[in-house]
Coordinates of C-alpha atoms in Angstrom, one line a residue:
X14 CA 0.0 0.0 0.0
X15 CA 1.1 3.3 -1.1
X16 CA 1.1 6.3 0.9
X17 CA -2.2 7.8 2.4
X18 CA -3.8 10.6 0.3
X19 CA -7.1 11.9 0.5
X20 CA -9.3 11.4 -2.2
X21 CA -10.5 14.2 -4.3
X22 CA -13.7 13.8 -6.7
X23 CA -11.1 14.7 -9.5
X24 CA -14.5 14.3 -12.2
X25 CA -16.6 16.9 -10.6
X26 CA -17.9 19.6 -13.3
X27 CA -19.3 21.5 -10.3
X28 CA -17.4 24.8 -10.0
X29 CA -14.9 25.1 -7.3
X30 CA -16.5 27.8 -5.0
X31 CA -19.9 26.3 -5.4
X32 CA -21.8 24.6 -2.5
X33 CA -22.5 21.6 -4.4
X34 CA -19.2 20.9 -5.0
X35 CA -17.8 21.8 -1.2
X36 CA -20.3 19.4 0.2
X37 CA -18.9 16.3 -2.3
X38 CA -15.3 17.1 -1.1
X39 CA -16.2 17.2 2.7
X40 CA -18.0 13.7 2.1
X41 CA -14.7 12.7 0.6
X42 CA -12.6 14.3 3.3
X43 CA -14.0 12.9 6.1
X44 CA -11.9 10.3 7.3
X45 CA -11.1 8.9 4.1
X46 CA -8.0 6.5 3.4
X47 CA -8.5 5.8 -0.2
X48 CA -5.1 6.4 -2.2
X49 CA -5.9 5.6 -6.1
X50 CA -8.3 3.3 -7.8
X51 CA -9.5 0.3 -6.1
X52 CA -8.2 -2.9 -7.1
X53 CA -11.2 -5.1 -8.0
X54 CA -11.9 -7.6 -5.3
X55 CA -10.2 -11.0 -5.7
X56 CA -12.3 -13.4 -3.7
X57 CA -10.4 -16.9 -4.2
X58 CA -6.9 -14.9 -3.9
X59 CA -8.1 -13.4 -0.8
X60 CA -9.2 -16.9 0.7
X61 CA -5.9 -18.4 0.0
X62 CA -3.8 -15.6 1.7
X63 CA -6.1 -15.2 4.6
X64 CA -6.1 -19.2 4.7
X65 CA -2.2 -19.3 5.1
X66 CA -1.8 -16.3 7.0
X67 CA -4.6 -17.2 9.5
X68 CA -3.2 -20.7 10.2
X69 CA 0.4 -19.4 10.2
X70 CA 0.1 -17.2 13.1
X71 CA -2.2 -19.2 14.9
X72 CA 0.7 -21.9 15.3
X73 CA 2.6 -19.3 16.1
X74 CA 0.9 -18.1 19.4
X75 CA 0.0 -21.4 20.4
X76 CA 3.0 -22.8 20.4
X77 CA 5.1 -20.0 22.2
X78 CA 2.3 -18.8 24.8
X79 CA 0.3 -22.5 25.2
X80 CA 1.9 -23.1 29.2
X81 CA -0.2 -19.8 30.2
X82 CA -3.2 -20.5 28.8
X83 CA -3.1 -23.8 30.5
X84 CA -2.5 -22.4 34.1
X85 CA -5.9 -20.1 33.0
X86 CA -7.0 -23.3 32.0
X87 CA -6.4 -24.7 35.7
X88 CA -7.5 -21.7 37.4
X89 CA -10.9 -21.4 36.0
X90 CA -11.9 -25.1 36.3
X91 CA -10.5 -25.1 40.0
X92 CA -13.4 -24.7 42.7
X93 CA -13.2 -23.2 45.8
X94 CA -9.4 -22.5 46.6
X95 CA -8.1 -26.2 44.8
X96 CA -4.6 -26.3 44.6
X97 CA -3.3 -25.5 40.6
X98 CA -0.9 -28.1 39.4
X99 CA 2.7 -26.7 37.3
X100 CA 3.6 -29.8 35.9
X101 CA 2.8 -31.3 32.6
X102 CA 2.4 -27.2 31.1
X103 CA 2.3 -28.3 27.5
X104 CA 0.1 -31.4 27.5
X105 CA -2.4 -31.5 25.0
X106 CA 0.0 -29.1 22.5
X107 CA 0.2 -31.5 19.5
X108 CA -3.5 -31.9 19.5
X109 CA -4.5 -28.6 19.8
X110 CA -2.2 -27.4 17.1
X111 CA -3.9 -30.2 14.7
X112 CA -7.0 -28.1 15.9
X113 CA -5.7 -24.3 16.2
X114 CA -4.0 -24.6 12.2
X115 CA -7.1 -24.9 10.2
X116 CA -9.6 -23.8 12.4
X117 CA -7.3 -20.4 12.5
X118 CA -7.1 -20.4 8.6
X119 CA -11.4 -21.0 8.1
X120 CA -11.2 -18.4 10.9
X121 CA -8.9 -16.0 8.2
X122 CA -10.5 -17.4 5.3
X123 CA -14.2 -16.0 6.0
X124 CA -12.9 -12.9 8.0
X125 CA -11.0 -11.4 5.1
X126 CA -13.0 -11.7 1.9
X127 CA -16.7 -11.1 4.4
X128 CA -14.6 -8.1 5.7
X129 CA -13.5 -6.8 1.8
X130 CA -16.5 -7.4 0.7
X131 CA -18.3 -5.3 3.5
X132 CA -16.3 -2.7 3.3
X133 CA -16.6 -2.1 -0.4
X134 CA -20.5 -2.5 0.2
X135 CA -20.6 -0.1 3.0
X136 CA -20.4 4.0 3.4
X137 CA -16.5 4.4 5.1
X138 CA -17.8 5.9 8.0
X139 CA -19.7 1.9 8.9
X140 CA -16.4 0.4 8.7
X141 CA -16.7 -0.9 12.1
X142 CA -20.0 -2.0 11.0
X143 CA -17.9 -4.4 8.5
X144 CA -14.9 -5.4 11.1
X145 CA -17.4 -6.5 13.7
X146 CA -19.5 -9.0 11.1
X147 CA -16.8 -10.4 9.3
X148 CA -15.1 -11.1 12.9
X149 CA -18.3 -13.1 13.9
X150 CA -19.1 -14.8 10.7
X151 CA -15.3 -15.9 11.1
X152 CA -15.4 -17.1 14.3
X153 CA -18.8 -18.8 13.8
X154 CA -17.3 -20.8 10.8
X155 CA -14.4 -21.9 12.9
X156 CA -16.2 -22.9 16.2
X157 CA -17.2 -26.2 14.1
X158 CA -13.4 -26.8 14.4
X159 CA -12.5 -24.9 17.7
X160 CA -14.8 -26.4 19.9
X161 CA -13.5 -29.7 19.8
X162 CA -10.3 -28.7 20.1
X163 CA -10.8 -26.7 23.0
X164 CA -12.7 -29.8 24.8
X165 CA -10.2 -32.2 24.3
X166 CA -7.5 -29.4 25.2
X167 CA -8.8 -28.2 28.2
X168 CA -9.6 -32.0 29.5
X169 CA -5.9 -32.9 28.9
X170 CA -5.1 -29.2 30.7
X171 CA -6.9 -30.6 33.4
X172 CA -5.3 -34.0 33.9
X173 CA -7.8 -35.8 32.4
X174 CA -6.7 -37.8 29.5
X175 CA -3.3 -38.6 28.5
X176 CA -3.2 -37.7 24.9
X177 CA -5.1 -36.1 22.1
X178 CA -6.5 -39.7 20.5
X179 CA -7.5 -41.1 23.9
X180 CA -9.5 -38.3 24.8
X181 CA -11.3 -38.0 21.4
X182 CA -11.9 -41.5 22.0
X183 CA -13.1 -41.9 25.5
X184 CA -15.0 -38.7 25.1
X185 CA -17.4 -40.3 22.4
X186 CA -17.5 -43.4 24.3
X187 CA -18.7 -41.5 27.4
X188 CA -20.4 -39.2 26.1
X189 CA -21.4 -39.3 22.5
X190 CA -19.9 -37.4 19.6
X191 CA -22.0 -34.8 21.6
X192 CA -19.5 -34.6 24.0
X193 CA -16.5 -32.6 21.4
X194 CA -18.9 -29.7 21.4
X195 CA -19.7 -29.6 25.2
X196 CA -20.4 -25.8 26.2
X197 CA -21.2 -25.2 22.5
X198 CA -23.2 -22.5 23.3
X199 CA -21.0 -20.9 26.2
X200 CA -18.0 -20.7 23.7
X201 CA -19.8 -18.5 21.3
X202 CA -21.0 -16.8 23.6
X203 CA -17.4 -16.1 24.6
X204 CA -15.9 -16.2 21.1
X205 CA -18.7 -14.6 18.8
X206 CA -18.2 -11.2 20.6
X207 CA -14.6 -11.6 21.7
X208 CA -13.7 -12.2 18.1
X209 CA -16.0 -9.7 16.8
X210 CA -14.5 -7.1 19.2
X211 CA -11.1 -7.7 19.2
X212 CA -10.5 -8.1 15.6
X213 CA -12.5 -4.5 15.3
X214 CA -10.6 -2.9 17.9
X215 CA -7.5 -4.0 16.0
X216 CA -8.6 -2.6 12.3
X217 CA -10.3 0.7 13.9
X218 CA -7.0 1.5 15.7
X219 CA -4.5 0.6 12.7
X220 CA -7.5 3.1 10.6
X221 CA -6.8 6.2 13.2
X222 CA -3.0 5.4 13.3
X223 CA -2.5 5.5 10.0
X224 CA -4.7 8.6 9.6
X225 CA -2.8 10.0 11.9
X226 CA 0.7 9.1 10.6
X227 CA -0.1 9.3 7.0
X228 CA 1.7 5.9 6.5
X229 CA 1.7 2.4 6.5
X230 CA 2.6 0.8 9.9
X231 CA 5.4 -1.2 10.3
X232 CA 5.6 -4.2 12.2
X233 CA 6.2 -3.2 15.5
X234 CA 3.0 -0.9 15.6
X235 CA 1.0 -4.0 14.4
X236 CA 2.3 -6.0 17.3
X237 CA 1.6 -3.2 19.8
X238 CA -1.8 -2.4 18.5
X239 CA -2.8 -6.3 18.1
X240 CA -1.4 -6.6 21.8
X241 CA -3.6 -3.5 23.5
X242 CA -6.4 -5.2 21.4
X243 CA -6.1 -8.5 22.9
X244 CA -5.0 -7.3 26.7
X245 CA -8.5 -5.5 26.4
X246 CA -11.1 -7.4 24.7
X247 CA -9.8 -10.5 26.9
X248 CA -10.6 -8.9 30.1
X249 CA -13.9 -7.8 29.0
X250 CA -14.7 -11.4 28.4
X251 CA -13.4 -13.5 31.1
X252 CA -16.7 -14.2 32.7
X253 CA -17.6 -15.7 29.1
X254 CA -14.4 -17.9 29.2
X255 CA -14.9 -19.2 33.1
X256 CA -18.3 -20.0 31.8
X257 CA -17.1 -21.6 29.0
X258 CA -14.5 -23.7 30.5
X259 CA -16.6 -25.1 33.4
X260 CA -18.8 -26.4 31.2
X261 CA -16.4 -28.0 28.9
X262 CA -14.4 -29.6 31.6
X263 CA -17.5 -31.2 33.4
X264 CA -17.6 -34.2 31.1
X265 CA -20.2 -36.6 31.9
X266 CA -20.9 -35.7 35.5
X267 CA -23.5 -32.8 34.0
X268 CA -22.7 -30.4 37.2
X269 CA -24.3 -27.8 35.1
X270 CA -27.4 -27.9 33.5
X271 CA -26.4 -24.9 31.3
X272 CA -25.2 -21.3 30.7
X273 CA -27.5 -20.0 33.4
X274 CA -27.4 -22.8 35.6
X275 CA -23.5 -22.6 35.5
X276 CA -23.4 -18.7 36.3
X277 CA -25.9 -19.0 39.5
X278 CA -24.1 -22.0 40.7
X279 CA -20.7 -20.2 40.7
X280 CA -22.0 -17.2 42.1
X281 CA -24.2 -18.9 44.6
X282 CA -20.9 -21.5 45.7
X283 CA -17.7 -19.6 44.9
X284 CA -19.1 -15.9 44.9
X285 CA -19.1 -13.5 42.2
X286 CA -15.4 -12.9 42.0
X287 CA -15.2 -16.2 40.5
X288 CA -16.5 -15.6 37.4
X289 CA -12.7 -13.4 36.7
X290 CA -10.7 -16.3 37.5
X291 CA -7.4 -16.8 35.3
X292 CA -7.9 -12.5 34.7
X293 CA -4.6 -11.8 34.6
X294 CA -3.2 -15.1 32.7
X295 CA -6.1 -14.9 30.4
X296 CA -5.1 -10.9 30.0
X297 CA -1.2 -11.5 29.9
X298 CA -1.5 -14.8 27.4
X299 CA -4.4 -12.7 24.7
X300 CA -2.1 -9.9 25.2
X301 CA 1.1 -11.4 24.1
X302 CA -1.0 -13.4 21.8
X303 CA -2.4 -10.2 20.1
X304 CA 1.0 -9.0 19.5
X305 CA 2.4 -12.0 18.2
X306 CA -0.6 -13.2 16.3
X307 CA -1.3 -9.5 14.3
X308 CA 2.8 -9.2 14.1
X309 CA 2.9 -12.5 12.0
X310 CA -0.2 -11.7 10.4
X311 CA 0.5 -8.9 9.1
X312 CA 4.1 -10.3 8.3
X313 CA 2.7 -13.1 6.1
X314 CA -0.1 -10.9 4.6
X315 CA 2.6 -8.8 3.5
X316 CA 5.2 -12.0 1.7
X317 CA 2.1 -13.2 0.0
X318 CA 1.2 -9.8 -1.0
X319 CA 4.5 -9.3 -2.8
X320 CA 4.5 -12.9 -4.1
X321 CA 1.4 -12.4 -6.7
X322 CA 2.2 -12.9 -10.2
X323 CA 1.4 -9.2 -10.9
X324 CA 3.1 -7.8 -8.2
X325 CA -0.3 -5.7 -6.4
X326 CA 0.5 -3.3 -3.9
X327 CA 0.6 -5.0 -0.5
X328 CA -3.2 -3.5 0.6
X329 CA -5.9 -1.4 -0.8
X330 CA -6.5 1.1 2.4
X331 CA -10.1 0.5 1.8
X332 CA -9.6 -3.1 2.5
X333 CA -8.2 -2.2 6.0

C-alpha cells in the first residue's frame, strides 16, 4: 500500500466555489484513506492468503504462549481454593495445534473476503459496521473446528486424558460425539463477541493510526496495537471464558445444566469474583497473543502480497 492521500472527486464539473461541490469534497474528506483506484476484489486470492496467514500465526501463538493458557486453564476449572498443578504445562500441545491450524485459517479465510467485501459494500464511515460481522461470521465458521479442540485441550489441561487420541476416543465413548462440542453454546457466547470485538478494535486502531501518521505501519506498531487489542477485549470477556470452560471440563458428571445454571451455581458457591478467574493469565496470554498473532499476520499478509504474479500493492486502504 502506497502512501495515504485523500481522495479528491477529480471528475466533478461543479465549479470550485460552489456549494454543491464543497459538500462532495467534505464527504470525501472525512476520514477517508482511499489512495488511487480500487483494485477489484479477488475473492479466491483473498481466501488463499487469509487461509495461510490465519493458520500461520495461529501456530505461532499457540505454540510460544500455550503453558499460560493452560495455568488459566487450571485456574478457571478449579473450585473453591483447589490447589493448581505446574507440571505437565504443555500437555495437549500436539493436538490442539492439529486443531488451532485450520480452524485459525477457516477463521482468516471467512474474515478477510466477508470483511472486503463489507467494506466495499458499506459507506467508510460503517467500517466498524464491517470489522465487527466479518469477525463473527469468522469465528462462527471456525467454532465447528474450535470447539472440539478446546474440549479435548482443556480435558488434557486438566489431567484428564493422557493424549489427544485417547481423549477423542473416551470422550465419544462416554459421552457421544455430543461430548467434542460440550459448552457449544458458552463458547460463542465467549468467542462470537470476543472475536468480533477484538478483531474490530485492531482494524479501527490501525485506521486512526494510519490517519494519523499518514503511512503504513510497520511491524512493530501492528504488534503493539494487536497486543492493546487483545490485553483489552480479553478482560472484557473472562466471565464468558470461566463460563465456558466449566462447562467444557465437566464431562459426563453434568454439574451444570447450562449457561445459566453454570453462572448461579458459581456465584451462589464460589461468589461473584469467581467468574474473573485466570484474569490476569487470560489478560497476559491474549495480550502477548495479540502482539504475536497480528505481528505475523500482518508479516505473512505482506510476503504473499508481494509474491502475486502481478506484483499488487501490498493493501488497498479500503480493504483495511
Amino acid at each position: 500500500m502506497g502512501p495515504l492521500t485523500l481522495a479528491v472527486d477529480a471528475k466533478s464539473n461543479c465549479g470550485v466555489y460552489s456549494d454543491a461541490c464543497n459538500r462532495k469534497m467534505q464527504k470525501k474528506l472525512f476520514a477517508s484513506v482511499n489512495a488511487g483506484e480500487e483494485t477489484p476484489f479477488d475473492f479466491l486470492r483473498t481466501l488463499f492468503e487469509g487461509v495461510i496467514a490465519g493458520g500461520t500465526a495461529g501456530v505461532v501463538v499457540e505454540t510460544a504462549l500455550y503453558p499460560i493458557d493452560t495455568i488459566k486453564t487450571r485456574l478457571q476449572a478449579a473450585r473453591g481454593g483447589g490447589k493448581i498443578i505446574l507440571k505437565g504445562l504443555y500437555s495437549g500441545l500436539g493436538g490442539n495445534i492439529a486443531g488451532v491450524l485450520p480452524a485459525s485459517a477457516v477463521f482468516l479465510g471467512v474474515y478477510e473476503p466477508a470483511k472486503q467485501k463489507l467494506l466495499r459494500s458499506l459507506p467508510e464511515n460503517l467500517s466498524a459496521v464491517a470489522h465487527l460481522t466479518a469477525g463473527a461470521l469468522g469465528g462462527l465458521a471456525a467454532s465447528f473446528i474450535r470447539v472440539p479442540t478446546e474440549v479435548v485441550k482443556q480435558r488434557m489441561q486438566t489431567g484428564q486424558f493422557a493424549s489427544a487420541p485417547n481423549a477423542v476416543r473416551l470422550i465419544v465413548a462416554k459421552e457421544g460425539f455430543k461430548g467434542l462440542y460440550a459448552g457449544y453454546g458458552s463458547f460463542l457466547l465467549r468467542d462470537l463477541p470476543f472475536d468480533a470485538l477484538q478483531f474490530c478494535l485492531y482494524e479501527q486502531l490501525r485506521i486512526g493510526y494510519k490517519l494519523a501518521a499518514k503511512r503504513d505501519l510497520n511491524d512493530p506498531e501492528n504488534a503493539i496495537i494487536g497486543a492493546f487489542a487483545g490485553a483489552l477485549t480479553g478482560a472484557i470477556t473472562t466471565p464468558l471464558d470461566v463460563i465456558k470452560t466449566r462447562l467444557m471440563v465437566q464431562g459426563s458428571a453434568n454439574q451444570y445444566k447450562g449457561i445459566f445454571d453454570c453462572v448461579q451455581t458459581i456465584v451462589r458457591d464460589e461468589g461473584p469474583q469467581a467468574l474473573l478467574k485466570g484474569i490476569g493469565p487470560r489478560v497476559l496470554w491474549i495480550g502477548i497473543g495479540g502482539s504475536i498473532f497480528f505481528g505475523v499476520l500482518e508479516s505473512t499478509k505482506r510476503f504473499l502480497a508481494e509474491k502475486r504474479p502481478n506484483k499488487q500493492q501490498y493493501s488497498n486502504p479500503k480493504q483495511d
